[in-house]
PDB file of C-alpha atoms in Angstrom:
ATOM      1  CA  MET A1414     -35.148 -29.695 -78.280  1.00 41.00           C
ATOM      2  CA  THR A1415     -33.892 -33.095 -77.960  1.00 46.00           C
ATOM      3  CA  GLY A1416     -34.892 -35.399 -74.939  1.00 45.00           C
ATOM      4  CA  PRO A1417     -32.017 -36.884 -72.512  1.00 46.00           C
ATOM      5  CA  VAL A1418     -29.711 -39.577 -74.018  1.00 46.00           C
ATOM      6  CA  ARG A1419     -30.264 -42.913 -72.560  1.00 51.00           C
ATOM      7  CA  SER A1420     -27.245 -44.888 -71.531  1.00 60.00           C
ATOM      8  CA  ARG A1421     -26.229 -47.932 -73.559  1.00 90.00           C
ATOM      9  CA  ARG A1422     -26.337 -50.657 -70.802  1.00 92.00           C
ATOM     10  CA  LEU A1423     -25.550 -54.272 -71.221  1.00 95.00           C
ATOM     11  CA  TYR A1424     -26.167 -57.101 -68.567  1.00 97.00           C
ATOM     12  CA  VAL A1425     -23.474 -59.895 -68.734  1.00 97.00           C
ATOM     13  CA  PHE A1426     -24.586 -62.943 -66.506  1.00 98.00           C
ATOM     14  CA  ALA A1427     -21.785 -65.416 -65.920  1.00 97.00           C
ATOM     15  CA  ASP A1428     -21.740 -69.264 -64.605  1.00 97.00           C
ATOM     16  CA  GLU A1429     -19.405 -72.337 -64.705  1.00 95.00           C
ATOM     17  CA  SER A1430     -19.557 -75.718 -65.803  1.00 96.00           C
ATOM     18  CA  GLY A1431     -17.289 -78.114 -64.436  1.00 93.00           C
ATOM     19  CA  ASP A1432     -15.019 -77.671 -61.374  1.00 90.00           C
ATOM     20  CA  MET A1433     -11.328 -76.468 -60.310  1.00 91.00           C
ATOM     21  CA  VAL A1434     -10.138 -79.937 -58.727  1.00 89.00           C
ATOM     22  CA  PHE A1435      -7.025 -80.893 -60.834  1.00 88.00           C
ATOM     23  CA  SER A1436      -6.378 -84.294 -58.965  1.00 79.00           C
ATOM     24  CA  ARG A1437      -7.131 -87.145 -61.265  1.00 74.00           C
ATOM     25  CA  ASN A1438      -9.236 -88.998 -59.063  1.00 72.00           C
ATOM     26  CA  GLY A1439     -11.794 -90.043 -61.572  1.00 73.00           C
ATOM     27  CA  GLN A1440     -14.373 -87.609 -60.159  1.00 83.00           C
ATOM     28  CA  ALA A1441     -13.280 -84.303 -61.420  1.00 91.00           C
ATOM     29  CA  SER A1442     -14.350 -82.850 -64.478  1.00 94.00           C
ATOM     30  CA  ARG A1443     -12.264 -83.116 -67.654  1.00 94.00           C
ATOM     31  CA  TYR A1444     -13.267 -79.396 -68.544  1.00 96.00           C
ATOM     32  CA  PHE A1445     -13.606 -75.905 -66.845  1.00 96.00           C
ATOM     33  CA  ILE A1446     -16.081 -74.166 -68.890  1.00 97.00           C
ATOM     34  CA  LEU A1447     -16.907 -70.312 -68.072  1.00 97.00           C
ATOM     35  CA  VAL A1448     -20.162 -69.047 -69.792  1.00 98.00           C
ATOM     36  CA  THR A1449     -21.674 -65.616 -70.064  1.00 98.00           C
ATOM     37  CA  VAL A1450     -25.052 -64.584 -71.351  1.00 98.00           C
ATOM     38  CA  GLY A1451     -24.933 -61.001 -72.394  1.00 96.00           C
ATOM     39  CA  ALA A1452     -28.433 -59.043 -72.902  1.00 96.00           C
ATOM     40  CA  LEU A1453     -29.648 -55.553 -73.203  1.00 95.00           C
ATOM     41  CA  ASP A1454     -32.241 -55.947 -70.396  1.00 96.00           C
ATOM     42  CA  CYS A1455     -33.399 -58.641 -67.956  1.00 97.00           C
ATOM     43  CA  ALA A1456     -36.562 -59.797 -69.899  1.00 97.00           C
ATOM     44  CA  ILE A1457     -35.305 -63.534 -69.647  1.00 98.00           C
ATOM     45  CA  GLY A1458     -35.242 -63.201 -65.999  1.00 97.00           C
ATOM     46  CA  ASP A1459     -38.999 -62.102 -65.484  1.00 98.00           C
ATOM     47  CA  ALA A1460     -39.795 -64.664 -68.294  1.00 98.00           C
ATOM     48  CA  LEU A1461     -38.295 -67.408 -66.163  1.00 98.00           C
ATOM     49  CA  GLN A1462     -40.410 -66.161 -63.203  1.00 96.00           C
ATOM     50  CA  SER A1463     -43.533 -66.048 -64.906  1.00 97.00           C
ATOM     51  CA  LEU A1464     -42.906 -69.812 -65.912  1.00 97.00           C
ATOM     52  CA  ARG A1465     -41.775 -70.877 -62.543  1.00 96.00           C
ATOM     53  CA  ARG A1466     -45.303 -69.434 -61.241  1.00 95.00           C
ATOM     54  CA  ASP A1467     -46.679 -70.957 -64.271  1.00 96.00           C
ATOM     55  CA  LEU A1468     -45.234 -74.682 -63.111  1.00 95.00           C
ATOM     56  CA  ALA A1469     -46.008 -74.222 -59.422  1.00 94.00           C
ATOM     57  CA  TRP A1470     -49.696 -73.773 -60.218  1.00 95.00           C
ATOM     58  CA  GLN A1471     -49.043 -77.067 -62.100  1.00 94.00           C
ATOM     59  CA  GLY A1472     -47.393 -78.319 -58.749  1.00 92.00           C
ATOM     60  CA  VAL A1473     -44.289 -78.489 -60.220  1.00 88.00           C
ATOM     61  CA  GLY A1474     -40.813 -77.134 -58.731  1.00 78.00           C
ATOM     62  CA  LEU A1475     -42.274 -76.019 -55.547  1.00 78.00           C
ATOM     63  CA  ASP A1476     -39.097 -76.009 -53.309  1.00 86.00           C
ATOM     64  CA  ARG A1477     -36.407 -74.385 -55.510  1.00 87.00           C
ATOM     65  CA  GLU A1478     -35.047 -72.111 -57.993  1.00 93.00           C
ATOM     66  CA  PHE A1479     -34.640 -73.386 -61.426  1.00 96.00           C
ATOM     67  CA  HIS A1480     -31.145 -75.766 -61.528  1.00 96.00           C
ATOM     68  CA  ALA A1481     -30.559 -77.487 -64.857  1.00 97.00           C
ATOM     69  CA  ASN A1482     -28.694 -80.346 -62.912  1.00 95.00           C
ATOM     70  CA  GLU A1483     -31.377 -80.875 -60.722  1.00 95.00           C
ATOM     71  CA  ASP A1484     -34.617 -80.196 -62.608  1.00 95.00           C
ATOM     72  CA  SER A1485     -36.333 -82.976 -64.252  1.00 94.00           C
ATOM     73  CA  GLN A1486     -36.297 -83.481 -68.013  1.00 94.00           C
ATOM     74  CA  ALA A1487     -39.754 -82.064 -68.007  1.00 93.00           C
ATOM     75  CA  VAL A1488     -38.912 -78.937 -66.503  1.00 96.00           C
ATOM     76  CA  ARG A1489     -35.770 -78.609 -68.769  1.00 96.00           C
ATOM     77  CA  ASP A1490     -38.134 -79.032 -71.928  1.00 96.00           C
ATOM     78  CA  ARG A1491     -40.281 -75.803 -70.503  1.00 96.00           C
ATOM     79  CA  VAL A1492     -36.911 -73.683 -69.678  1.00 97.00           C
ATOM     80  CA  PHE A1493     -35.154 -74.440 -72.754  1.00 98.00           C
ATOM     81  CA  PRO A1494     -37.621 -72.852 -75.278  1.00 97.00           C
ATOM     82  CA  VAL A1495     -37.888 -70.048 -72.610  1.00 98.00           C
ATOM     83  CA  ILE A1496     -34.102 -69.033 -73.114  1.00 98.00           C
ATOM     84  CA  ALA A1497     -34.168 -69.724 -76.976  1.00 97.00           C
ATOM     85  CA  SER A1498     -37.232 -67.139 -77.640  1.00 97.00           C
ATOM     86  CA  HIS A1499     -35.085 -64.096 -75.862  1.00 97.00           C
ATOM     87  CA  ARG A1500     -32.397 -61.793 -77.437  1.00 95.00           C
ATOM     88  CA  LEU A1501     -29.084 -63.125 -76.094  1.00 96.00           C
ATOM     89  CA  ARG A1502     -25.670 -63.670 -76.686  1.00 96.00           C
ATOM     90  CA  ILE A1503     -24.077 -66.694 -75.438  1.00 98.00           C
ATOM     91  CA  ASP A1504     -20.322 -66.939 -75.281  1.00 97.00           C
ATOM     92  CA  ALA A1505     -18.065 -69.732 -73.890  1.00 98.00           C
ATOM     93  CA  THR A1506     -14.243 -70.362 -73.311  1.00 97.00           C
ATOM     94  CA  VAL A1507     -13.437 -74.183 -72.776  1.00 97.00           C
ATOM     95  CA  LEU A1508     -10.571 -75.182 -70.510  1.00 96.00           C
ATOM     96  CA  GLU A1509      -9.511 -78.696 -70.661  1.00 95.00           C
ATOM     97  CA  LYS A1510      -7.677 -78.731 -67.315  1.00 92.00           C
ATOM     98  CA  SER A1511      -5.117 -81.358 -67.696  1.00 91.00           C
ATOM     99  CA  LYS A1512      -3.774 -79.075 -70.143  1.00 91.00           C
ATOM    100  CA  ALA A1513      -3.141 -76.354 -68.052  1.00 89.00           C
ATOM    101  CA  GLN A1514       0.351 -75.375 -66.985  1.00 90.00           C
ATOM    102  CA  PRO A1515       1.231 -76.200 -63.203  1.00 87.00           C
ATOM    103  CA  HIS A1516       1.489 -72.628 -62.297  1.00 87.00           C
ATOM    104  CA  LEU A1517      -2.209 -72.169 -63.293  1.00 87.00           C
ATOM    105  CA  THR A1518      -3.565 -74.961 -61.151  1.00 87.00           C
ATOM    106  CA  SER A1519      -1.428 -74.183 -57.830  1.00 86.00           C
ATOM    107  CA  ALA A1520      -4.348 -72.203 -56.803  1.00 88.00           C
ATOM    108  CA  LYS A1521      -8.240 -72.020 -58.018  1.00 90.00           C
ATOM    109  CA  GLU A1522      -8.459 -68.287 -57.744  1.00 90.00           C
ATOM    110  CA  ARG A1523      -5.344 -67.993 -60.433  1.00 92.00           C
ATOM    111  CA  PHE A1524      -6.836 -70.531 -62.657  1.00 93.00           C
ATOM    112  CA  TYR A1525     -10.473 -68.555 -62.355  1.00 93.00           C
ATOM    113  CA  GLN A1526      -8.680 -65.480 -62.825  1.00 94.00           C
ATOM    114  CA  TYR A1527      -7.010 -66.668 -66.066  1.00 94.00           C
ATOM    115  CA  ALA A1528     -10.075 -68.140 -67.409  1.00 95.00           C
ATOM    116  CA  TRP A1529     -11.778 -64.638 -67.052  1.00 95.00           C
ATOM    117  CA  HIS A1530      -8.922 -62.790 -68.348  1.00 94.00           C
ATOM    118  CA  TYR A1531      -9.225 -64.813 -71.880  1.00 94.00           C
ATOM    119  CA  HIS A1532     -12.974 -64.689 -71.898  1.00 96.00           C
ATOM    120  CA  PHE A1533     -13.483 -61.279 -70.903  1.00 94.00           C
ATOM    121  CA  LYS A1534     -10.879 -60.123 -73.239  1.00 92.00           C
ATOM    122  CA  ARG A1535     -12.726 -61.581 -76.392  1.00 92.00           C
ATOM    123  CA  LEU A1536     -15.599 -60.411 -75.185  1.00 91.00           C
ATOM    124  CA  ALA A1537     -14.952 -56.682 -74.533  1.00 90.00           C
ATOM    125  CA  GLU A1538     -13.535 -56.254 -77.617  1.00 87.00           C
ATOM    126  CA  ARG A1539     -16.796 -57.416 -79.548  1.00 84.00           C
ATOM    127  CA  PHE A1540     -18.940 -54.953 -77.842  1.00 81.00           C
ATOM    128  CA  ASP A1541     -16.006 -52.137 -77.368  1.00 73.00           C
ATOM    129  CA  GLY A1542     -17.927 -48.737 -78.279  1.00 79.00           C
ATOM    130  CA  ARG A1543     -21.338 -50.172 -78.249  1.00 88.00           C
ATOM    131  CA  PHE A1544     -22.042 -49.682 -74.500  1.00 91.00           C
ATOM    132  CA  ASP A1545     -21.508 -47.152 -71.685  1.00 91.00           C
ATOM    133  CA  GLU A1546     -22.399 -49.168 -68.935  1.00 94.00           C
ATOM    134  CA  VAL A1547     -21.912 -52.893 -68.394  1.00 95.00           C
ATOM    135  CA  LEU A1548     -23.047 -54.934 -65.324  1.00 96.00           C
ATOM    136  CA  VAL A1549     -21.383 -57.864 -64.847  1.00 97.00           C
ATOM    137  CA  VAL A1550     -22.929 -60.384 -62.225  1.00 97.00           C
ATOM    138  CA  THR A1551     -21.261 -63.788 -61.668  1.00 96.00           C
ATOM    139  CA  ALA A1552     -22.966 -66.490 -59.682  1.00 93.00           C
ATOM    140  CA  SER A1553     -20.967 -67.395 -56.447  1.00 89.00           C
ATOM    141  CA  LEU A1554     -19.276 -70.243 -55.535  1.00 83.00           C
ATOM    142  CA  GLY A1555     -16.943 -71.817 -52.936  1.00 82.00           C
ATOM    143  CA  THR A1556     -16.185 -70.807 -49.326  1.00 82.00           C
ATOM    144  CA  LYS A1557     -16.526 -67.091 -48.075  1.00 85.00           C
ATOM    145  CA  ARG A1558     -13.041 -66.478 -48.784  1.00 88.00           C
ATOM    146  CA  GLU A1559     -12.838 -68.065 -52.312  1.00 87.00           C
ATOM    147  CA  ARG A1560     -16.126 -65.793 -53.310  1.00 88.00           C
ATOM    148  CA  ARG A1561     -14.317 -62.873 -52.002  1.00 92.00           C
ATOM    149  CA  SER A1562     -11.023 -63.766 -54.044  1.00 92.00           C
ATOM    150  CA  PHE A1563     -12.919 -65.002 -57.032  1.00 93.00           C
ATOM    151  CA  ARG A1564     -15.125 -61.699 -57.216  1.00 93.00           C
ATOM    152  CA  ALA A1565     -11.999 -59.767 -56.916  1.00 94.00           C
ATOM    153  CA  ALA A1566     -10.772 -61.547 -59.951  1.00 94.00           C
ATOM    154  CA  VAL A1567     -13.759 -60.525 -61.967  1.00 95.00           C
ATOM    155  CA  VAL A1568     -13.289 -56.753 -60.678  1.00 95.00           C
ATOM    156  CA  ASP A1569      -9.256 -57.025 -61.942  1.00 95.00           C
ATOM    157  CA  VAL A1570     -10.150 -58.297 -65.247  1.00 95.00           C
ATOM    158  CA  ALA A1571     -13.175 -55.884 -65.767  1.00 94.00           C
ATOM    159  CA  ALA A1572     -11.005 -52.902 -65.060  1.00 94.00           C
ATOM    160  CA  GLN A1573      -8.525 -54.446 -67.268  1.00 93.00           C
ATOM    161  CA  ALA A1574     -11.074 -54.837 -70.312  1.00 93.00           C
ATOM    162  CA  LEU A1575     -13.010 -52.026 -69.444  1.00 92.00           C
ATOM    163  CA  PRO A1576     -11.183 -49.084 -69.047  1.00 91.00           C
ATOM    164  CA  ARG A1577     -13.570 -46.553 -70.432  1.00 89.00           C
ATOM    165  CA  VAL A1578     -16.667 -47.887 -69.746  1.00 92.00           C
ATOM    166  CA  THR A1579     -18.731 -47.365 -66.269  1.00 94.00           C
ATOM    167  CA  HIS A1580     -19.180 -50.901 -65.043  1.00 94.00           C
ATOM    168  CA  GLN A1581     -19.894 -52.881 -61.822  1.00 96.00           C
ATOM    169  CA  VAL A1582     -19.318 -56.434 -60.988  1.00 96.00           C
ATOM    170  CA  ALA A1583     -21.597 -58.439 -58.631  1.00 95.00           C
ATOM    171  CA  ALA A1584     -21.313 -62.046 -57.206  1.00 95.00           C
ATOM    172  CA  TRP A1585     -24.855 -63.536 -56.212  1.00 95.00           C
ATOM    173  CA  SER A1586     -26.365 -66.685 -55.409  1.00 94.00           C
ATOM    174  CA  ALA A1587     -28.020 -68.412 -58.340  1.00 94.00           C
ATOM    175  CA  ALA A1588     -31.270 -68.599 -56.177  1.00 93.00           C
ATOM    176  CA  SER A1589     -31.463 -64.543 -55.850  1.00 95.00           C
ATOM    177  CA  ASP A1590     -31.779 -63.895 -59.870  1.00 97.00           C
ATOM    178  CA  PRO A1591     -33.570 -65.809 -62.551  1.00 97.00           C
ATOM    179  CA  CYS A1592     -30.922 -64.178 -64.827  1.00 98.00           C
ATOM    180  CA  LEU A1593     -28.280 -66.406 -63.469  1.00 98.00           C
ATOM    181  CA  GLN A1594     -30.451 -69.625 -63.585  1.00 98.00           C
ATOM    182  CA  ALA A1595     -30.802 -68.993 -67.183  1.00 98.00           C
ATOM    183  CA  VAL A1596     -26.900 -68.658 -67.640  1.00 98.00           C
ATOM    184  CA  ASP A1597     -26.985 -71.908 -65.181  1.00 98.00           C
ATOM    185  CA  TYR A1598     -28.809 -73.659 -67.960  1.00 98.00           C
ATOM    186  CA  CYS A1599     -26.855 -72.401 -70.804  1.00 98.00           C
ATOM    187  CA  SER A1600     -23.609 -73.722 -69.061  1.00 98.00           C
ATOM    188  CA  TRP A1601     -25.097 -77.055 -68.474  1.00 98.00           C
ATOM    189  CA  ALA A1602     -26.293 -77.606 -71.671  1.00 98.00           C
ATOM    190  CA  ILE A1603     -22.488 -76.527 -73.176  1.00 98.00           C
ATOM    191  CA  GLY A1604     -21.052 -78.864 -70.468  1.00 98.00           C
ATOM    192  CA  ARG A1605     -23.151 -81.794 -71.405  1.00 97.00           C
ATOM    193  CA  LYS A1606     -21.822 -81.466 -74.476  1.00 98.00           C
ATOM    194  CA  TRP A1607     -17.955 -81.054 -73.739  1.00 97.00           C
ATOM    195  CA  GLU A1608     -17.644 -83.775 -70.876  1.00 96.00           C
ATOM    196  CA  ARG A1609     -20.250 -86.641 -72.265  1.00 96.00           C
ATOM    197  CA  GLY A1610     -20.783 -85.720 -75.836  1.00 97.00           C
ATOM    198  CA  ASP A1611     -24.546 -85.111 -75.265  1.00 97.00           C
ATOM    199  CA  ASP A1612     -25.481 -82.207 -77.480  1.00 97.00           C
ATOM    200  CA  ARG A1613     -29.222 -82.515 -77.150  1.00 96.00           C
ATOM    201  CA  SER A1614     -29.695 -79.516 -75.174  1.00 97.00           C
ATOM    202  CA  HIS A1615     -27.118 -77.426 -76.871  1.00 98.00           C
ATOM    203  CA  LYS A1616     -28.582 -77.760 -79.989  1.00 97.00           C
ATOM    204  CA  LEU A1617     -31.779 -75.610 -78.554  1.00 97.00           C
ATOM    205  CA  ILE A1618     -29.745 -72.800 -77.768  1.00 97.00           C
ATOM    206  CA  ALA A1619     -27.096 -73.000 -80.676  1.00 97.00           C
ATOM    207  CA  PRO A1620     -28.146 -70.063 -82.340  1.00 97.00           C
ATOM    208  CA  LYS A1621     -27.929 -68.005 -79.372  1.00 97.00           C
ATOM    209  CA  ILE A1622     -24.400 -69.017 -79.040  1.00 97.00           C
ATOM    210  CA  LYS A1623     -21.701 -66.608 -80.553  1.00 96.00           C
ATOM    211  CA  SER A1624     -18.529 -68.141 -79.580  1.00 96.00           C
ATOM    212  CA  GLU A1625     -17.435 -71.508 -77.906  1.00 96.00           C
ATOM    213  CA  PHE A1626     -13.665 -71.271 -77.893  1.00 95.00           C
ATOM    214  CA  ASP A1627     -11.131 -74.021 -76.814  1.00 94.00           C
ATOM    215  CA  LEU A1628      -8.561 -72.381 -75.166  1.00 92.00           C
ATOM    216  CA  PHE A1629      -6.063 -74.892 -75.188  1.00 88.00           C
TER     217      PHE A1629
END
């Protein structure tokens, strides 16, 4: 007699590097980069929580969650090895905003959905047939109205890309889930490489990066 068959479950955590400002004011980012981290479990989140407690005992990082852009280099030097030690799949889709067609940049929601469509379509093709359940968790951003629109965009994309797979889409603050803090670090490292030519942190996670696709 065989036991119950366990569902093959995939977790996909997502964050972005850059902004969706399309005016050339000298302050907007050159790129908008969508990054996902795929994992079979949430062990990376547990490990980061443990690291955060260890750092707290050392009197470091007492006031907030991990956030690569605001953390000190000393903290980054502790976080990146934890990310690199886990079984993860990192994928990135890079959009150089100046090359986007005007109809895509007329609304943030339209541009965001466009980025997700091409990113998630490629991702779904790679794990098609391998999983029964997929949970997609995005780091929430923007105003309350924008957050609803962005989540609706991902829901629509997931429904198209995963027609035969049970899936759910959630949008949470990065502070609420350490797995989102892991993808924040990944998107920061990839963003630094593209925006500034600084690949120091990118090299630390490079073995986990399975795709880094320049869409335009």
